[in-house]
Amino acid sequence: MSESTTLDETATGTDATAQHSPEPPDDGHAHGATDGQYIVIALILAVITAAEVSLSYMDVGPIFIPALLVMMAVKFVIVVSYFMHLKFDNRIFSFLFYSGLLLALGVYVLALATFEFFA
Amino acid sequence: MAIIERPATEPVVAPTPTPAPIVTPSEAFGTFRRPVETTGWRAWVFTVDHKKIGVMYGAAALFFFVVAGLEALLIRAQLAGPEGTVLSADVYNQMFTMHATTMIFLFAIPMAAGLANYLVPLQIGARDVAFPRINAFGFWCFLAGGIVLNLSWFLGGAADGGWFMYQPNASVPFSPTNGVDFWALGLQIAGIASLTGAINLIVTILNMRAPGMSLMRMPVFTWMILVTQFLLVFAIPVITVAFFLLTFQRSFDAAFFSPAAGADPLLWQHLFWIFGHPEVYILVLPSFGIVSEVLPVFSKKPLFGYPFVVFSGIAIGFLGWGVWAHHMFASGLGPVSVAVFATATMAIAVPTGVKIINWTLTMWGGKLRFTTAMLFAMGLVVQFTIGGLSGVTHSVAPSDTQQTDTYYIVAHFHYVLFGGSVLGFFAGFYYWWPKVFGKCLSERLGRWNFWLMIIGMNLTFGPMHILGLQGQPRRMYIWTTERSGEGFFNLGFWNLVSSIGAFILAVGVLFFLTNIVHTHRKGAPAPLDPWDARTLEWITTNPPKEHNFDRVPTVSHLDEFFHRKYEDVGEGDAHDLRAVATAEEVLAAEQAQADAQIHMPSPSYWPIVVAATLPVIALGIIYGVYIVSIVGALLMVFGIFGWAMEPGTAPDSDFDPSPVDDGGPTTELVRSE
Amino acid sequence: MSDAATLEAQVAHDDHGDHGGHGGNGAGHPPTTTGLSHNKLGMWLFLGSECLLFGGLISTYMLYRGRASENLGPDQIYDLPFTSVSSFVLLMSSLTMVLAVSAAGRKDVRNVKLWLTVTALLGATFVGGQVYEFTSFYREGLGFTTSLFSSSFYALTGFHGVHVSVGIIMLLAVVGMISRDRIPGDRAEVVELVGLYWHFVDIVWIVIFTLVYLIPA
């Protein structure tokens, strides 16, 4: 992975995308977590998964589904942010991925709402 | 070719394109040796050059435009008089389905892809696209998809469910031929083309701009292509899901859309229109971009409110995701949903109106030159506005309920798609023809082309408003005198007018085709800068060399080329332009600092090999011979491995070290100077 | 053109020669406008696009999960302990994948190959579990066309399974190509790209596991 400084930048003062990378762009290796931290993250994920599974054997009333959805979202964000380095990487990557994700969430929730799925 | 050697010492005169040395691969990658031909059909079939791919996209799309146009003529011939006998009911259904499908998926999308492929790298000052082989793969996928789709005509009948293929009407009991299967899988393959092409173009635009080309210095055409490609990236997967479910339903007996099995047929409608509405903007935004290039050039004024045009394009792209259910007002969505989508639909008229105003104000007070390109651009502004206004009437849900499935809808979307996309493309053809082919299309034939098309389209689609409001249903294959009414608004008269208009329109298109032939036979070479243009693609030869720019230009303004030619010597708010350099001088200044050595991506067999396996897989599924599909899939995996092991740009060691000429300075001058 | 701009362009230019290339020839990437690699931008765009693909399949399943024939609905047929274990296996394959990427960053070829192989094996275990699950469902009478629930369940999890299988092929191919030194371009980046794809497949499963298996219909 080459750490390419863009010489264009000097001439590109107003570039919205370019403003993110005045310093050499981060390719994920330099600022990512260490192997030990990855193992800790994986353990956290495992614990959440265990909590999810045990929750489905318990009767916790109305918070059951919200709790599961929150844990799902937390796992999702942890994997995306740390394992996929999105937290450390250039914001353009986050923009591209989360646009797709939020768009998917928006249109499909809206479509299911017209089926009165949530009623 | 892959490598362009240049004399190391800079010659004093403008250097010229050194002919690419003939090279042979000294090392084989994957299974095959690299193709090295620079002429003949191999130079096209194995090319990864964005310009050649752009031309192939354009040629194939134009062919499908003619095919779909002929289908439209048959439809209008059938409806010209009462009790039409030109087509049977069954063939009529296939005809309107394939007319729409071909126009949308095989003409409008690939034509925009072709123009984008050719022009975006030139407009941003790049030498090629980000993924040249994926680019070639995309073109071959589109062609393969188009062929699979149209094969159905010869193999038992084409799809007949209308272009939105509502379910369960298009399931096996109601559409027993294989037509819909060919349709679903053909479009699936064409969808791969759109998806890969979109990723390629977005990365190209984000990542390969010339020094100084910030986002807000990009030409509007490039901006609109960027928005369009984002729409494609996110819309194509939705229709992919719909096509897969349809294929499962028809070929593997699932019941996703069968009410008899408890399914909700509205699922198809939602999936289709979640894709389908952004698709409308995918069709029209590239033309908006073209018009935003053409109007300023022929008004000799900068585009009025560049940031507004850009941001309204982005706003259209964004809002386009929240209005899909306005295609479904008559399906019983419930009052809340209808109200939400009706309001969103009204909102989207605002950014579109902003664009119309900006274009009008661009022309206001300008030194207008009524070239054919300008006529088509002005035609778009007028015709699209009519379509936009009838569109706003649809956003009023009660009114829409009456209009649904009548000819009024047909009138509306032809005004936006023909008056929007098609007129924009034609403006682009006349504007960029000298850039691509080195010769200007004939203006005299062009005028005939324009006026016949404008008169033809208004005669064809204008009366459809009346027909629709009088209650003529869409997709009706026959009408009778008894039921056509009387007086000025009788259906018979207006159907005849519409059919006559369609043939006038066809003559207009014929003039365009004649113009192409005429120009290529007799046209003189175009000047370097025939239109006094403004953007970067004109700072190179006509047509551009394989590596586009001898030196990648450095950009310091919006409309960079214009600013190199003219200086504003006016004081305060007064503008007084003074010519400071000719186009030839600008180009010569660039060429004087030509790069010594340019590596270009090398041609490859793999894109077409991988793309060719897709129809094999599709045909296996359609006819239930799964072994054929499996063989096709294995071939595809093999192709991908070959692809993965082949470097995109061949290393120097991959070429014969002794080029044909000795690399000394050449004296041949650039042709167009 | 001003002299300053010319000079600047000339400087920029010396590194610009390779502009048309992608993936390159081992000499690293040509400078890009954003400073980011083409391949990685392309991969993230593709993953953003895949969100809408899986979103559509998940929505179809959510709409139809209650439309099952009696005794063969989601609440009767799922084997939660079994699926929990295979979900855990896939989750841990993300850990081994990230270790491979990390080793690739250190140019530690031996560990790259090791962790990629382990990831592929964990992935294969997951797919094997899915095959077992499908077979046992089928034996209980839940075919692809049995009900809307079964069709949408098999379509969704089948698509995911195909994605995992493609990932396994890519992992093994990368191991093979590293061993024979046949990767054109940046090796660490290739590992990273495969890793992004693999993690994506994992996060899709995180969503499927909760929405399909844990939340009762």
PDB file of C-alpha atoms in Angstrom, chain A residues 7-116:
ATOM      1  CA  LEU A   7       0.618  16.658  -5.274  1.00  0.00           C
ATOM      2  CA  ASP A   8      -2.678  17.791  -6.691  1.00  0.00           C
ATOM      3  CA  GLU A   9      -3.702  18.984  -3.288  1.00  0.00           C
ATOM      4  CA  THR A  10      -1.719  22.154  -3.411  1.00  0.00           C
ATOM      5  CA  ALA A  11      -3.676  23.238  -6.438  1.00  0.00           C
ATOM      6  CA  THR A  12      -6.959  21.965  -5.103  1.00  0.00           C
ATOM      7  CA  GLY A  13      -7.672  24.240  -2.220  1.00  0.00           C
ATOM      8  CA  THR A  14     -11.448  24.155  -2.422  1.00  0.00           C
ATOM      9  CA  ASP A  15     -11.888  20.486  -3.068  1.00  0.00           C
ATOM     10  CA  ALA A  16     -14.357  19.084  -0.604  1.00  0.00           C
ATOM     11  CA  THR A  17     -13.087  15.552  -0.850  1.00  0.00           C
ATOM     12  CA  ALA A  18      -9.491  16.559  -0.872  1.00  0.00           C
ATOM     13  CA  GLN A  19      -9.724  18.451   2.359  1.00  0.00           C
ATOM     14  CA  HIS A  20      -9.816  15.204   4.218  1.00  0.00           C
ATOM     15  CA  SER A  21      -6.355  14.226   3.301  1.00  0.00           C
ATOM     16  CA  PRO A  22      -3.853  16.954   3.851  1.00  0.00           C
ATOM     17  CA  GLU A  23      -1.722  14.428   5.677  1.00  0.00           C
ATOM     18  CA  PRO A  24      -0.864  11.208   3.893  1.00  0.00           C
ATOM     19  CA  PRO A  25      -4.032   9.161   3.690  1.00  0.00           C
ATOM     20  CA  ASP A  26      -4.468   6.388   6.106  1.00  0.00           C
ATOM     21  CA  ASP A  27      -4.514   2.965   4.608  1.00  0.00           C
ATOM     22  CA  GLY A  28      -5.616   1.246   7.736  1.00  0.00           C
ATOM     23  CA  HIS A  29      -2.435  -0.453   8.810  1.00  0.00           C
ATOM     24  CA  ALA A  30      -0.752   2.423  10.448  1.00  0.00           C
ATOM     25  CA  HIS A  31      -3.537   3.493  12.778  1.00  0.00           C
ATOM     26  CA  GLY A  32      -5.496   0.272  13.089  1.00  0.00           C
ATOM     27  CA  ALA A  33      -5.631  -1.634  16.310  1.00  0.00           C
ATOM     28  CA  THR A  34      -2.987  -4.126  17.347  1.00  0.00           C
ATOM     29  CA  ASP A  35      -3.566  -7.860  17.147  1.00  0.00           C
ATOM     30  CA  GLY A  36      -4.179  -7.951  20.887  1.00  0.00           C
ATOM     31  CA  GLN A  37      -6.844  -5.294  20.584  1.00  0.00           C
ATOM     32  CA  TYR A  38      -8.484  -7.232  17.777  1.00  0.00           C
ATOM     33  CA  ILE A  39      -8.758 -10.232  20.046  1.00  0.00           C
ATOM     34  CA  VAL A  40     -10.337  -8.082  22.768  1.00  0.00           C
ATOM     35  CA  ILE A  41     -12.814  -6.726  20.207  1.00  0.00           C
ATOM     36  CA  ALA A  42     -13.638 -10.257  19.088  1.00  0.00           C
ATOM     37  CA  LEU A  43     -14.243 -11.214  22.723  1.00  0.00           C
ATOM     38  CA  ILE A  44     -16.627  -8.287  23.124  1.00  0.00           C
ATOM     39  CA  LEU A  45     -18.460  -9.446  20.023  1.00  0.00           C
ATOM     40  CA  ALA A  46     -18.639 -12.974  21.384  1.00  0.00           C
ATOM     41  CA  VAL A  47     -20.023 -11.712  24.694  1.00  0.00           C
ATOM     42  CA  ILE A  48     -22.710  -9.682  22.933  1.00  0.00           C
ATOM     43  CA  THR A  49     -23.644 -12.692  20.830  1.00  0.00           C
ATOM     44  CA  ALA A  50     -23.926 -14.804  23.983  1.00  0.00           C
ATOM     45  CA  ALA A  51     -26.123 -12.123  25.532  1.00  0.00           C
ATOM     46  CA  GLU A  52     -28.323 -12.074  22.420  1.00  0.00           C
ATOM     47  CA  VAL A  53     -28.813 -15.815  22.467  1.00  0.00           C
ATOM     48  CA  SER A  54     -29.497 -15.992  26.184  1.00  0.00           C
ATOM     49  CA  LEU A  55     -31.909 -13.089  25.937  1.00  0.00           C
ATOM     50  CA  SER A  56     -34.019 -15.074  23.512  1.00  0.00           C
ATOM     51  CA  TYR A  57     -34.443 -17.774  26.169  1.00  0.00           C
ATOM     52  CA  MET A  58     -35.567 -15.257  28.805  1.00  0.00           C
ATOM     53  CA  ASP A  59     -38.814 -13.413  29.215  1.00  0.00           C
ATOM     54  CA  VAL A  60     -37.904  -9.756  29.392  1.00  0.00           C
ATOM     55  CA  GLY A  61     -41.163  -8.267  28.165  1.00  0.00           C
ATOM     56  CA  PRO A  62     -41.456  -5.341  25.786  1.00  0.00           C
ATOM     57  CA  ILE A  63     -37.748  -4.461  25.742  1.00  0.00           C
ATOM     58  CA  PHE A  64     -36.939  -7.814  24.100  1.00  0.00           C
ATOM     59  CA  ILE A  65     -36.981  -6.716  20.458  1.00  0.00           C
ATOM     60  CA  PRO A  66     -35.438  -3.255  21.055  1.00  0.00           C
ATOM     61  CA  ALA A  67     -32.658  -4.870  23.089  1.00  0.00           C
ATOM     62  CA  LEU A  68     -31.907  -7.367  20.321  1.00  0.00           C
ATOM     63  CA  LEU A  69     -31.891  -4.637  17.689  1.00  0.00           C
ATOM     64  CA  VAL A  70     -29.559  -2.470  19.760  1.00  0.00           C
ATOM     65  CA  MET A  71     -27.123  -5.347  20.289  1.00  0.00           C
ATOM     66  CA  MET A  72     -27.270  -6.153  16.581  1.00  0.00           C
ATOM     67  CA  ALA A  73     -26.471  -2.542  15.716  1.00  0.00           C
ATOM     68  CA  VAL A  74     -23.607  -2.446  18.217  1.00  0.00           C
ATOM     69  CA  LYS A  75     -22.031  -5.591  16.752  1.00  0.00           C
ATOM     70  CA  PHE A  76     -22.514  -4.249  13.256  1.00  0.00           C
ATOM     71  CA  VAL A  77     -20.847  -0.943  14.056  1.00  0.00           C
ATOM     72  CA  ILE A  78     -17.970  -2.600  15.918  1.00  0.00           C
ATOM     73  CA  VAL A  79     -17.132  -4.854  12.980  1.00  0.00           C
ATOM     74  CA  VAL A  80     -17.443  -2.020  10.484  1.00  0.00           C
ATOM     75  CA  SER A  81     -15.475   0.481  12.561  1.00  0.00           C
ATOM     76  CA  TYR A  82     -12.653  -1.721  13.800  1.00  0.00           C
ATOM     77  CA  PHE A  83     -12.353  -4.856  11.691  1.00  0.00           C
ATOM     78  CA  MET A  84     -13.107  -2.943   8.499  1.00  0.00           C
ATOM     79  CA  HIS A  85     -11.073   0.050   9.714  1.00  0.00           C
ATOM     80  CA  LEU A  86     -13.755   2.530   8.806  1.00  0.00           C
ATOM     81  CA  LYS A  87     -13.135   4.425  12.025  1.00  0.00           C
ATOM     82  CA  PHE A  88      -9.500   5.013  11.102  1.00  0.00           C
ATOM     83  CA  ASP A  89      -9.902   5.366   7.377  1.00  0.00           C
ATOM     84  CA  ASN A  90     -10.714   8.274   5.146  1.00  0.00           C
ATOM     85  CA  ARG A  91     -14.215   9.642   5.602  1.00  0.00           C
ATOM     86  CA  ILE A  92     -15.029   9.110   1.936  1.00  0.00           C
ATOM     87  CA  PHE A  93     -15.209   5.361   2.603  1.00  0.00           C
ATOM     88  CA  SER A  94     -17.676   5.945   5.425  1.00  0.00           C
ATOM     89  CA  PHE A  95     -19.691   8.210   3.170  1.00  0.00           C
ATOM     90  CA  LEU A  96     -19.899   5.626   0.388  1.00  0.00           C
ATOM     91  CA  PHE A  97     -20.815   2.744   2.674  1.00  0.00           C
ATOM     92  CA  TYR A  98     -23.185   4.510   5.024  1.00  0.00           C
ATOM     93  CA  SER A  99     -25.028   6.186   2.127  1.00  0.00           C
ATOM     94  CA  GLY A 100     -25.866   2.733   0.846  1.00  0.00           C
ATOM     95  CA  LEU A 101     -26.758   1.453   4.294  1.00  0.00           C
ATOM     96  CA  LEU A 102     -28.951   4.393   5.270  1.00  0.00           C
ATOM     97  CA  LEU A 103     -30.625   4.469   1.887  1.00  0.00           C
ATOM     98  CA  ALA A 104     -31.396   0.765   2.209  1.00  0.00           C
ATOM     99  CA  LEU A 105     -32.749   1.324   5.710  1.00  0.00           C
ATOM    100  CA  GLY A 106     -34.846   4.273   4.557  1.00  0.00           C
ATOM    101  CA  VAL A 107     -36.479   2.810   1.472  1.00  0.00           C
ATOM    102  CA  TYR A 108     -37.102  -0.657   2.871  1.00  0.00           C
ATOM    103  CA  VAL A 109     -38.503   0.547   6.191  1.00  0.00           C
ATOM    104  CA  LEU A 110     -40.759   2.905   4.259  1.00  0.00           C
ATOM    105  CA  ALA A 111     -41.837   0.107   1.927  1.00  0.00           C
ATOM    106  CA  LEU A 112     -42.554  -2.235   4.849  1.00  0.00           C
ATOM    107  CA  ALA A 113     -44.474   0.597   6.520  1.00  0.00           C
ATOM    108  CA  THR A 114     -46.806   0.790   3.528  1.00  0.00           C
ATOM    109  CA  PHE A 115     -47.520  -2.914   4.094  1.00  0.00           C
ATOM    110  CA  GLU A 116     -48.452  -1.959   7.660  1.00  0.00           C
TER     111      GLU A 116
END
